[in-house]
Amino acid sequence: MEVVWHEFDAVVVGGGGAGLYAALELSRHPDLRVAVFSKVHPLRSHTGAAQGGMGAALGHAEEDRPEWHAFDTVKGGDYLADQDAVEILCFEAIRVVYELEHMGFPFDRAPDGRIEQRVRAGGHTRNFGERPLARSVYAADRTGQMILHTLYQQCLRRGVRFFDEFLVVDVWVEEGACSGVLAWDVRRGGLHGVRAKAVLLATGGWGQIYRTTTNGVTLTGDGPALVWRRGVPLEDMEFYQFHPTGIYGRGILLSEASRGEGAYLVNGLGERFMDRYAPNLLELAPRDVVSRSIFREIQAGRGGGKRGDCVFLDFRHLPEEVRRTKLPEVTALIRTYLGLDPAQDLVPVRPTAHYAVGGIPTDTWGRVLWDGRRQVVEGLYAAGECACVSVHGANRLGTNSLVDILVFGRRAAQGMAKVARSRAMPAAPSAPLDGPAEHFLRLLGARGQESCTRLRLELQDLMERHGSVFRNRGGLQQALQGLWELQERYRRVGLADRGQVYNQELVEAFETGCLLDVAEATAASALHRTESRGTHFREDYPERDDARWLRHTLVWRAAARELRLEDKPVVITRFEPKERRY
Ligand SMILES: Cc1cc2nc3c(=O)[nH]c(=O)nc-3n(C[C@H](O)[C@H](O)[C@H](O)COP(=O)(O)OP(=O)(O)OC[C@H]3O[C@@H](n4cnc5c(N)ncnc54)[C@H](O)[C@@H]3O)c2cc1C
C-alpha cells in the first residue's frame, strides 16, 4: 500500500487537554511546524467530559499553599507518587490556571471578581490533613468542555495544523530514538507516514478494558500499547481507579462536584455510612476509599435497589439554586438516564471504572524512558492520562488530572521545542510497514471467523470480574490466562467491512488489539504486587507493605504469554510514608 509522506518539527498525537496545551505551547515558536493527529475531532476528546474541576492552591476562598496540595496528592496516592514530580504539579498548577484565565477561560467567579474556589473535592485538605479545603476552580460542571474550547480556539488562531480523524497505528522507535508515526486516514482511507523530530503521545486513558466505565468507547490505551509493542515498559499498570458514583447500570459519571456541593451517600437502609470508613472526611475521602466502602456496604447486605447492589446519592437537601447553577450537567444526566428528579428522588449509584493511574514512564519533562528508569527515547514524549510521570502514585485525587494534563503537556512541549531545533530530521524507517504496522495492515483484509465486538465484550467481562476493585491471585491468574486466549483468537479476527472509507469496524478492531495489550499489562502487574495500596486491593494481601512494595512496577512483554516484571524506587523528597487515615 502506498504511503503519503509528511514532515513536521513536532507532532502531537491526541487532541485532548494534554495534546492541545502542548500544541499551543509549541506554536509560540513561529519557526516550528506543528501538527496534531487525533482519531476523533479534538473537541470530542474525553477531556470534554470532565465536569468537576481543577485543583490549584490559589487560596482565593481560604488560605492555601502548594505544599499542602502536594502533601494531599502524595497521601492520596498512598505514598507511591514521585514527590519531585508532585511538587512541580502543585506549584505550576497555579500558573497554568492564570494562563487559562488570560486565554479567556470562563471560570466561575466570586462576588469580588476573582476566580471562585468554593467547591471541595475528595482528599484535598488544609495544613497537611487538618480538615477539608476548597481548592478546585471550575466553569460550572463543564470545566473540561471549556478547557477544550479555550485551547482549540487558541491553537487555530496560531496556525496549528490539525489532522482530524487520523488514527495513529505505529510509533517508530528504533535504537533508542523516535523518527515519527504511521497514521491511517479514517475519513478517506490511506496510510500517512509522518517524520518528526519530536513526537508527543497524549492519547488518554483505557477505561474500555472494563464493562462498566465512565470512559467513552474511544478510550482504548492506543499510546501505551504502541510503545509497549516497540519495547518500552509500562509503569504502575495495576493501579486503575474506580469512581464511587457512576449511574447505576450504566457507569456514566456523576461528578465528585456533587459531593463537593454537599450531596451525600446513603445505603439501602437510608443510613449515611461513610462515618464507618472515613470519620473525618466522610464522602470527601479519596475515591479508592469511598469505592471500597460502597462495596463493603453492598457485601454486608446493606445495599439498595431491587438487587441490593447499589447505594444512593442524596441531593434532596441541596438548595434548588445549587442544583441549577452548580450542577446543571449532573442534574441533566440523572433526568436523562434514570428519569429521576434529584430534588425528590434518591439517585442509585455504583462504582465505575474511571481513570488509568499508570502508563508510559516519563521523566518530569515528559521524556519517555526506554528502560523505565533513566535512559530516554530521543524525540519521544508522553503526557496526560496515558503517561506515568508519576504524580498520582497509587490513586489519583479528584481535580488532579486536569492539572496534570496541562502542567505536563506544557512542560513536554517546552522540551520538544528545544529538540525540534537541535535535532536533524530523522530518516524514515527503512521498512515503515513492518513490525506493529504489519498487524494493522493484516486487519484491513482480515477474513477470519472471530468477531472483534465479541472479543471486546469478553475482555471487559474478564477484567470486570477479576481485575476491578477487589482482586486475588486466583482471579488474576484466570484473567491473564483468559487474556492470552483472547490474544490468540484476535489473530483470527474477520471484518465484514472491507472498504477503506470510514471503516469504523477497522478502527474498532485496531483498538481491541490495544485493549488486549493494556489489559494484559494491568493483570500481570496486579498479580505481581502482593500488597494492597491505593486503588489496588488484594484480598489475599490486604495490608500495605512498604518494606517490600514502596516501589513502582515496570512491565515488559518478552514474548507471547511471557512478561517481564521489575520494580524501581519511589522518589521521596519531604513526605515520609505514614499510615493513611481519613
Ligand atoms: C467522565 C469523566 C469526568 C472527569 N472529570 C474530571 C474532573 O472533573 N477533574 C479532573 O481533574 N479529571 C477528570 N477526569 C479525568 C480527566 O478528564 C482525564 O484524565 C483527562 O481529560 C485526559 O486528558 P488527555 O488529554 O490525557 O486525554 P483525552 O482528553 O482523553 O484525549 C485523548 C486524545 O487522544 C486521541 N487519540 C487516542 N488514541 C489515538 C490514536 N491511536 N491516534 C490518534 N489519536 C488518538 C483522541 O482522539 C483524543 O483526542 C474525568 C474523566 C472522565 C472520563
XYZ file of C-alpha atoms and ligand atoms in Angstrom:
635
model
C 0.000 0.000 0.000
C 1.220 3.477 -0.836
C 2.189 5.884 1.917
C 1.670 9.653 1.748
C 4.633 11.334 3.458
C 4.698 14.400 5.722
C 7.393 16.177 7.679
C 6.930 18.258 10.839
C 9.215 19.588 13.533
C 6.824 18.463 16.245
C 3.879 16.088 16.114
C 1.290 15.712 18.848
C -0.824 12.555 18.919
C -4.089 13.385 20.688
C -6.285 16.469 20.758
C -7.403 16.335 24.396
C -6.285 18.768 27.083
C -2.706 17.453 27.192
C -2.262 17.440 23.413
C -3.843 20.836 22.806
C -1.904 22.587 25.554
C 1.323 21.110 24.205
C 0.449 22.176 20.639
C -0.354 25.674 21.822
C 2.934 25.960 23.699
C 4.823 24.703 20.623
C 3.022 27.201 18.419
C 4.671 30.017 20.384
C 7.730 29.251 18.222
C 6.724 30.545 14.788
C 9.649 28.766 13.104
C 8.379 25.309 14.132
C 5.949 23.315 12.010
C 3.496 21.715 14.444
C 0.717 19.199 13.745
C -1.881 17.442 15.875
C -3.121 13.991 14.833
C -6.303 12.874 16.542
C -8.580 9.927 15.920
C -11.602 11.988 16.947
C -12.188 15.693 16.403
C -10.285 17.413 19.248
C -13.471 18.854 20.735
C -14.797 15.317 21.151
C -11.835 14.214 23.285
C -12.604 12.817 26.713
C -11.273 15.924 28.464
C -14.587 17.479 27.413
C -16.438 15.098 29.753
C -14.668 16.392 32.875
C -17.329 18.018 34.964
C -15.625 18.532 38.313
C -12.794 20.997 38.219
C -9.071 21.579 38.507
C -7.157 21.733 41.774
C -4.778 24.666 42.330
C -3.692 26.325 45.564
C -4.705 29.864 44.597
C -6.014 30.457 48.107
C -8.988 32.535 46.929
C -11.674 31.126 49.249
C -9.461 30.312 52.214
C -5.747 30.185 52.920
C -3.973 27.559 50.813
C -0.431 26.587 49.868
C 1.063 24.434 47.136
C 2.879 22.452 49.859
C -0.493 21.412 51.305
C -1.684 20.428 47.845
C 1.495 18.374 47.409
C 1.009 16.625 50.726
C -2.608 15.723 49.871
C -1.528 14.401 46.473
C 1.196 12.217 47.980
C -1.023 10.904 50.774
C -3.956 10.428 48.373
C -1.623 8.352 46.167
C -0.768 6.167 49.170
C 2.849 7.419 49.120
C 3.696 5.892 45.751
C 3.902 9.198 43.854
C 7.299 10.583 42.875
C 7.444 13.634 45.076
C 9.704 15.723 42.817
C 7.018 15.459 40.113
C 4.235 16.198 42.621
C 5.928 19.427 43.675
C 6.138 20.534 40.046
C 2.444 19.679 39.598
C 1.252 21.661 42.598
C 3.461 24.732 42.112
C 2.930 25.016 38.337
C -0.838 24.407 38.691
C -1.262 27.993 39.821
C 0.475 29.447 36.783
C -1.467 27.218 34.411
C -4.795 28.394 35.858
C -3.869 32.053 35.367
C -2.639 31.329 31.839
C -6.007 29.781 31.027
C -7.723 32.814 32.520
C -5.716 35.087 30.221
C -6.761 32.992 27.234
C -10.399 33.691 28.068
C -11.383 30.578 30.028
C -14.842 31.319 31.561
C -14.112 30.484 35.212
C -16.901 30.809 37.763
C -16.265 33.997 39.708
C -16.602 35.005 43.350
C -18.558 38.221 44.093
C -15.238 40.133 44.295
C -14.475 39.114 40.689
C -11.688 36.658 41.450
C -11.781 33.028 40.290
C -14.177 31.163 42.565
C -12.916 28.250 44.678
C -15.894 27.241 46.701
C -16.188 23.530 45.993
C -14.356 20.822 47.919
C -13.016 17.689 46.291
C -12.052 14.383 47.862
C -8.773 14.249 49.778
C -7.940 17.968 49.498
C -7.228 19.440 52.935
C -5.690 22.413 54.720
C -2.497 22.292 56.722
C -1.406 18.717 55.987
C -4.682 16.925 56.620
C -6.383 19.112 59.227
C -9.797 19.439 57.521
C -11.325 19.584 54.010
C -10.397 22.594 51.905
C -11.918 24.144 48.763
C -9.188 24.085 46.128
C -10.859 23.467 42.776
C -11.505 26.021 40.059
C -14.208 25.333 37.502
C -16.712 26.533 34.925
C -19.994 25.224 36.431
C -19.782 21.454 35.913
C -18.457 21.837 32.359
C -14.807 22.512 33.135
C -13.301 20.027 30.669
C -15.506 21.219 27.835
C -14.323 24.772 28.438
C -10.674 23.663 28.500
C -11.031 22.084 25.069
C -12.829 25.068 23.571
C -10.387 27.600 25.002
C -7.283 25.710 23.864
C -8.635 24.670 20.464
C -9.547 28.241 19.566
C -6.105 29.463 20.572
C -4.450 26.705 18.533
C -6.460 27.652 15.434
C -5.529 31.266 15.943
C -1.842 30.348 15.978
C -1.960 28.188 12.881
C -1.506 24.698 14.372
C -2.280 22.089 11.696
C -4.924 19.550 12.617
C -5.271 16.104 11.117
C -8.681 15.148 12.497
C -9.852 11.567 12.326
C -6.380 10.176 11.713
C -5.701 7.005 13.671
C -2.057 6.575 14.658
C -1.235 2.872 14.273
C 2.509 2.777 14.926
C 5.163 4.881 16.632
C 8.577 4.377 15.086
C 11.003 3.690 17.895
C 14.288 2.070 16.924
C 17.630 2.017 18.686
C 16.536 4.397 21.399
C 15.207 7.087 19.068
C 11.839 8.040 17.606
C 11.532 9.092 13.987
C 7.785 9.641 13.641
C 4.457 7.870 13.394
C 2.304 5.981 10.917
C -1.340 7.063 10.677
C -4.476 5.826 8.948
C -6.836 8.403 7.428
C -10.181 7.234 8.817
C -12.292 9.542 6.665
C -10.775 8.798 3.254
C -8.697 5.699 3.858
C -4.949 5.526 3.206
C -1.686 5.451 5.121
C 0.298 8.541 6.101
C 3.912 8.420 7.186
C 4.852 11.335 9.420
C 8.519 12.093 10.056
C 9.141 14.343 13.034
C 11.986 15.481 15.254
C 9.771 15.303 18.342
C 6.600 13.276 18.935
C 4.248 13.612 21.905
C 1.822 10.854 22.844
C -1.237 12.339 24.555
C -3.723 9.579 23.809
C -5.691 9.498 27.094
C -6.921 6.535 29.152
C -8.238 2.992 28.663
C -11.426 2.627 30.696
C -12.749 0.370 27.925
C -10.926 -2.598 29.461
C -13.922 -2.730 31.848
C -17.610 -3.280 31.080
C -18.896 -0.533 33.387
C -16.945 2.661 32.827
C -17.192 6.433 32.653
C -14.870 6.354 29.635
C -16.081 6.770 26.066
C -15.651 3.952 23.525
C -12.522 5.530 22.039
C -10.502 5.289 25.271
C -8.536 2.187 24.393
C -4.936 2.809 25.506
C -3.503 3.150 21.983
C -0.410 5.155 23.006
C 0.755 2.767 25.751
C 0.008 -0.286 23.587
C 2.006 1.109 20.655
C 5.142 1.878 22.649
C 4.851 -1.434 24.544
C 4.958 -3.244 21.209
C 8.164 -1.330 20.463
C 9.847 -2.482 23.674
C 9.154 0.351 26.119
C 7.917 -0.881 29.537
C 4.683 0.345 31.149
C 4.657 1.636 34.719
C 2.266 1.017 37.642
C -0.393 -0.515 35.403
C -2.049 -2.333 38.330
C -3.467 0.947 39.605
C -6.794 1.560 37.891
C -9.175 3.912 39.650
C -12.886 3.284 40.141
C -15.025 6.363 40.697
C -17.537 5.856 43.503
C -20.566 7.429 41.853
C -21.408 6.003 38.447
C -25.079 5.993 37.412
C -26.369 2.558 38.383
C -26.470 0.118 35.477
C -24.713 2.482 33.070
C -21.481 3.655 34.652
C -21.910 7.241 33.439
C -20.204 9.568 35.880
C -21.935 11.778 38.407
C -19.135 14.193 39.182
C -17.407 14.455 42.527
C -18.607 18.080 42.429
C -21.937 16.586 43.590
C -20.409 15.559 46.905
C -18.323 18.739 46.940
C -21.566 20.730 46.803
C -22.975 18.697 49.691
C -24.755 15.647 48.241
C -24.067 12.572 50.382
C -24.184 8.786 50.182
C -26.770 6.588 51.895
C -27.121 2.805 51.875
C -30.258 0.697 51.323
C -31.313 1.304 54.931
C -31.138 5.051 54.429
C -28.039 5.362 56.647
C -25.202 7.731 55.867
C -22.440 5.155 56.102
C -19.127 6.860 55.323
C -18.527 7.608 59.011
C -17.728 3.909 59.421
C -14.841 4.134 56.972
C -13.571 7.739 56.923
C -14.827 9.501 60.065
C -13.110 12.818 59.260
C -13.541 13.337 55.527
C -16.686 11.174 55.077
C -17.841 11.366 51.418
C -14.844 13.569 50.652
C -12.307 10.840 51.340
C -10.276 9.798 48.260
C -12.042 7.722 45.640
C -10.353 4.405 46.362
C -11.562 4.624 49.961
C -15.138 5.600 49.033
C -15.434 2.951 46.290
C -14.310 0.169 48.616
C -16.674 1.446 51.329
C -19.628 1.244 48.933
C -18.771 -2.356 48.020
C -18.363 -3.230 51.694
C -21.885 -1.934 52.399
C -23.246 -3.960 49.499
C -21.346 -7.093 50.631
C -22.717 -6.652 54.158
C -26.271 -6.790 52.772
C -26.933 -3.081 53.233
C -27.147 -2.249 49.528
C -30.247 -0.771 47.923
C -32.332 -1.237 44.775
C -34.111 -4.411 43.612
C -30.928 -6.481 43.700
C -29.380 -4.808 46.727
C -26.286 -3.977 44.648
C -26.154 -0.186 44.732
C -26.160 2.724 47.178
C -27.729 6.160 46.722
C -26.558 9.712 46.241
C -28.869 12.113 48.054
C -29.231 15.635 46.597
C -32.629 16.375 48.112
C -31.437 18.706 50.854
C -29.470 20.944 48.462
C -30.967 24.319 47.523
C -32.574 24.380 44.061
C -30.162 27.190 43.165
C -27.150 24.853 43.685
C -28.622 22.090 41.527
C -29.476 24.566 38.785
C -26.356 26.720 38.675
C -23.597 24.469 40.044
C -24.703 21.021 38.899
C -26.632 21.547 35.647
C -24.896 18.670 33.807
C -25.261 16.266 36.727
C -28.958 17.096 37.070
C -29.484 16.640 33.324
C -27.685 13.251 33.331
C -29.894 11.998 36.179
C -33.044 13.102 34.345
C -31.949 11.685 31.006
C -30.550 8.325 32.063
C -32.658 7.473 35.097
C -35.785 9.569 34.598
C -35.392 10.758 38.188
C -35.599 14.198 39.747
C -32.724 14.774 42.184
C -34.896 17.298 44.071
C -37.216 14.451 45.114
C -35.582 11.100 44.386
C -32.609 9.213 45.733
C -30.184 8.523 42.875
C -28.840 4.926 42.621
C -25.066 4.741 42.104
C -22.296 2.156 41.986
C -18.506 2.459 41.465
C -17.430 2.614 37.826
C -14.053 2.303 36.067
C -12.698 5.794 35.616
C -9.013 6.610 35.468
C -5.751 4.969 34.398
C -3.240 5.851 37.090
C -0.194 4.193 35.476
C 1.036 4.369 31.887
C 4.060 5.243 29.751
C 7.021 6.011 32.046
C 8.371 9.554 31.655
C 10.675 11.925 33.486
C 9.416 15.298 34.733
C 9.970 16.807 31.260
C 7.656 14.255 29.663
C 10.531 12.332 28.029
C 9.660 8.668 27.522
C 12.046 6.364 29.391
C 13.329 3.477 27.313
C 14.270 1.388 30.345
C 11.547 2.883 32.571
C 14.298 4.454 34.662
C 16.774 6.948 33.206
C 17.508 6.281 29.578
C 15.315 8.475 27.375
C 13.999 7.672 23.902
C 15.339 10.518 21.787
C 12.495 12.643 20.433
C 9.644 10.765 22.161
C 7.411 12.327 24.811
C 4.206 11.393 26.648
C 1.821 13.473 28.771
C -1.685 13.334 30.199
C -3.599 10.252 31.229
C -1.546 7.915 29.003
C 1.678 8.877 30.806
C 3.011 7.962 34.229
C 5.274 10.729 35.467
C 4.134 9.592 38.468
C 2.190 12.317 40.233
C -0.777 10.176 41.244
C 1.096 7.297 42.858
C -1.374 4.512 43.597
C -4.540 6.637 43.412
C -5.395 9.992 41.845
C -7.194 12.740 43.753
C -10.209 14.346 42.115
C -9.341 17.539 40.132
C -5.684 16.495 39.815
C -5.891 15.063 36.316
C -6.897 18.260 34.574
C -3.940 19.937 36.247
C -1.635 17.063 35.336
C -2.546 17.149 31.631
C -1.948 20.904 31.404
C 1.198 21.168 33.539
C 2.948 18.214 31.932
C 1.547 18.829 28.438
C 3.159 22.246 28.608
C 6.466 21.004 30.036
C 6.752 18.309 27.382
C 6.227 20.954 24.700
C 8.992 23.110 26.154
C 11.424 20.212 25.829
C 10.125 19.325 22.365
C 10.733 22.858 21.116
C 14.413 22.529 22.053
C 14.763 19.105 20.445
C 12.999 20.314 17.303
C 15.727 22.948 16.939
C 18.746 20.860 17.841
C 17.949 17.551 16.173
C 18.245 16.854 12.449
C 15.122 15.461 10.789
C 15.383 11.706 11.339
C 15.323 9.456 8.301
C 12.168 7.438 7.714
C 12.459 3.841 8.901
C 13.808 1.551 6.215
C 10.679 -0.633 6.418
C 7.882 1.634 7.690
C 5.207 -1.008 7.221
C 6.965 -3.733 9.183
C 6.538 -4.538 12.847
C 3.345 -3.372 14.575
C 2.135 -1.725 11.354
C 2.049 -5.106 9.686
C -0.528 -6.194 12.158
C -2.737 -3.222 11.261
C -2.410 -3.951 7.549
C -3.440 -7.537 8.183
C -6.662 -6.269 9.739
C -7.504 -4.400 6.527
C -8.319 -7.561 4.668
C -8.947 -9.851 7.628
C -11.262 -12.739 6.765
C -11.144 -14.823 9.954
C -14.127 -16.094 11.912
C -13.694 -14.180 15.179
C -15.706 -11.046 15.855
C -13.934 -8.106 17.440
C -17.081 -6.964 19.197
C -17.359 -10.335 20.912
C -13.685 -10.322 21.886
C -14.005 -6.833 23.377
C -17.033 -7.844 25.449
C -15.310 -10.972 26.733
C -12.215 -8.953 27.618
C -14.336 -6.410 29.527
C -16.150 -9.155 31.437
C -12.874 -10.825 32.414
C -11.382 -7.602 33.732
C -14.592 -6.574 35.470
C -14.794 -9.934 37.241
C -11.157 -10.364 38.239
C -9.356 -7.053 37.822
C -11.567 -4.376 39.346
C -11.837 -3.094 42.941
C -11.191 -6.384 44.789
C -8.535 -8.739 43.426
C -6.839 -12.002 44.401
C -4.241 -14.376 42.987
C -6.662 -16.968 41.595
C -8.811 -14.381 39.861
C -5.871 -12.513 38.365
C -4.348 -15.747 37.064
C -7.646 -16.559 35.396
C -7.764 -13.049 33.920
C -4.260 -13.371 32.482
C -4.902 -16.829 31.078
C -8.177 -15.612 29.583
C -6.462 -12.596 28.023
C -3.817 -14.794 26.400
C -6.551 -16.909 24.868
C -8.271 -13.775 23.602
C -4.937 -12.605 22.126
C -4.789 -15.847 20.142
C -8.357 -15.559 18.952
C -7.646 -11.954 17.989
C -5.254 -13.241 15.297
C -8.235 -14.970 13.661
C -10.430 -11.889 13.544
C -12.546 -11.138 10.485
C -14.030 -7.863 9.265
C -17.333 -7.648 7.410
C -16.481 -4.174 6.056
C -13.591 -4.377 3.557
C -13.873 -0.742 2.491
C -11.368 1.976 3.294
C -13.666 4.961 3.741
C -14.917 5.479 7.296
C -14.363 1.857 8.159
C -15.338 2.011 11.838
C -15.011 -1.736 12.148
C -11.344 -1.463 11.204
C -10.791 1.250 13.821
C -12.508 -0.834 16.484
C -10.515 -3.909 15.540
C -7.266 -1.978 15.947
C -8.477 -0.566 19.279
C -9.432 -4.010 20.559
C -5.833 -5.118 19.985
C -4.639 -2.166 22.085
C -7.135 -3.005 24.841
C -5.856 -6.573 24.982
C -2.303 -5.320 25.456
C -3.056 -2.795 28.206
C -5.352 -5.283 29.984
C -2.569 -7.866 29.895
C -0.105 -5.372 31.384
C -2.696 -4.475 34.052
C -3.467 -8.057 35.090
C 0.209 -9.079 35.151
C 1.222 -6.071 37.265
C -1.695 -6.650 39.646
C -0.690 -10.289 40.077
C 2.888 -9.237 40.734
C 2.105 -6.718 43.515
C 1.376 -8.775 46.624
C 0.126 -5.956 48.843
C -2.791 -3.504 48.953
C -2.157 0.146 48.189
C -4.381 2.905 46.779
C -6.685 1.577 44.079
C -5.011 -1.863 44.114
C -6.659 -4.038 46.761
C -5.613 -7.679 47.111
C -7.976 -9.731 49.293
C -5.116 -12.184 49.849
C -2.682 -9.382 50.839
C -4.917 -6.765 52.469
C -2.131 -4.680 54.060
C 0.207 -2.098 52.581
C 3.773 -3.407 52.725
C 6.284 -0.554 52.469
C 9.279 -2.751 53.215
C 8.766 -4.735 50.010
C 6.469 -2.637 47.866
C 7.257 1.040 48.177
C 8.333 0.573 44.554
C 6.962 1.301 41.100
C 6.179 -1.651 38.859
C 7.598 -1.922 35.331
C 6.240 -4.495 32.904
C 7.633 -5.570 29.505
C 6.330 -8.092 27.059
C 9.162 -10.566 26.480
C 7.252 -12.885 24.117
C 3.699 -14.179 23.643
C 2.479 -15.338 27.085
C 5.694 -14.117 28.640
C 6.023 -10.924 30.638
C 8.984 -9.451 32.456
C 8.358 -7.531 35.678
C 10.777 -5.324 37.565
C 10.430 -2.518 40.026
C 12.091 0.806 40.716
C 12.333 3.093 43.746
C 9.890 5.888 44.527
C 11.281 9.437 44.715
C 10.687 10.739 48.225
C 11.641 14.337 48.993
C 9.787 15.579 52.077
C 6.826 13.360 52.962
C 7.863 10.106 54.618
C 5.257 7.337 54.193
C 2.747 7.175 57.022
C -0.405 5.230 57.685
C -3.226 6.681 55.596
C -6.265 7.616 57.680
C -9.102 9.929 56.638
C -16.486 11.495 32.771
C -15.162 11.985 33.260
C -15.086 13.071 34.117
C -13.857 13.535 34.584
N -13.819 14.610 35.434
C -12.619 15.107 35.844
C -12.546 16.271 36.652
O -13.545 16.871 36.990
N -11.333 16.707 37.055
C -10.175 16.065 36.696
O -9.097 16.513 37.088
N -10.218 14.972 35.900
C -11.403 14.489 35.463
N -11.442 13.377 34.651
C -10.188 12.838 34.126
C -9.669 13.730 33.002
O -10.735 14.318 32.316
C -8.824 12.949 32.010
O -7.862 12.192 32.689
C -8.112 13.908 31.064
O -9.019 14.815 30.498
C -7.345 13.178 29.990
O -6.837 14.119 29.091
P -5.841 13.691 27.950
O -5.516 14.922 27.180
O -4.736 12.912 28.526
O -6.677 12.672 27.034
P -8.121 12.780 26.313
O -8.824 14.026 26.610
O -8.803 11.502 26.584
O -7.709 12.850 24.780
C -7.112 11.757 24.128
C -6.861 12.158 22.685
O -6.065 11.160 22.067
C -6.546 10.896 20.778
N -6.122 9.521 20.424
C -6.173 8.412 21.193
N -5.673 7.356 20.512
C -5.297 7.815 19.295
C -4.718 7.222 18.140
N -4.422 5.912 18.077
N -4.489 8.011 17.062
C -4.795 9.332 17.089
N -5.343 9.945 18.159
C -5.575 9.200 19.247
C -8.038 11.090 20.873
O -8.580 11.395 19.619
C -8.120 12.275 21.846
O -8.054 13.482 21.139
C -12.668 12.898 34.179
C -12.733 11.822 33.302
C -13.965 11.351 32.868
C -13.991 10.143 31.976
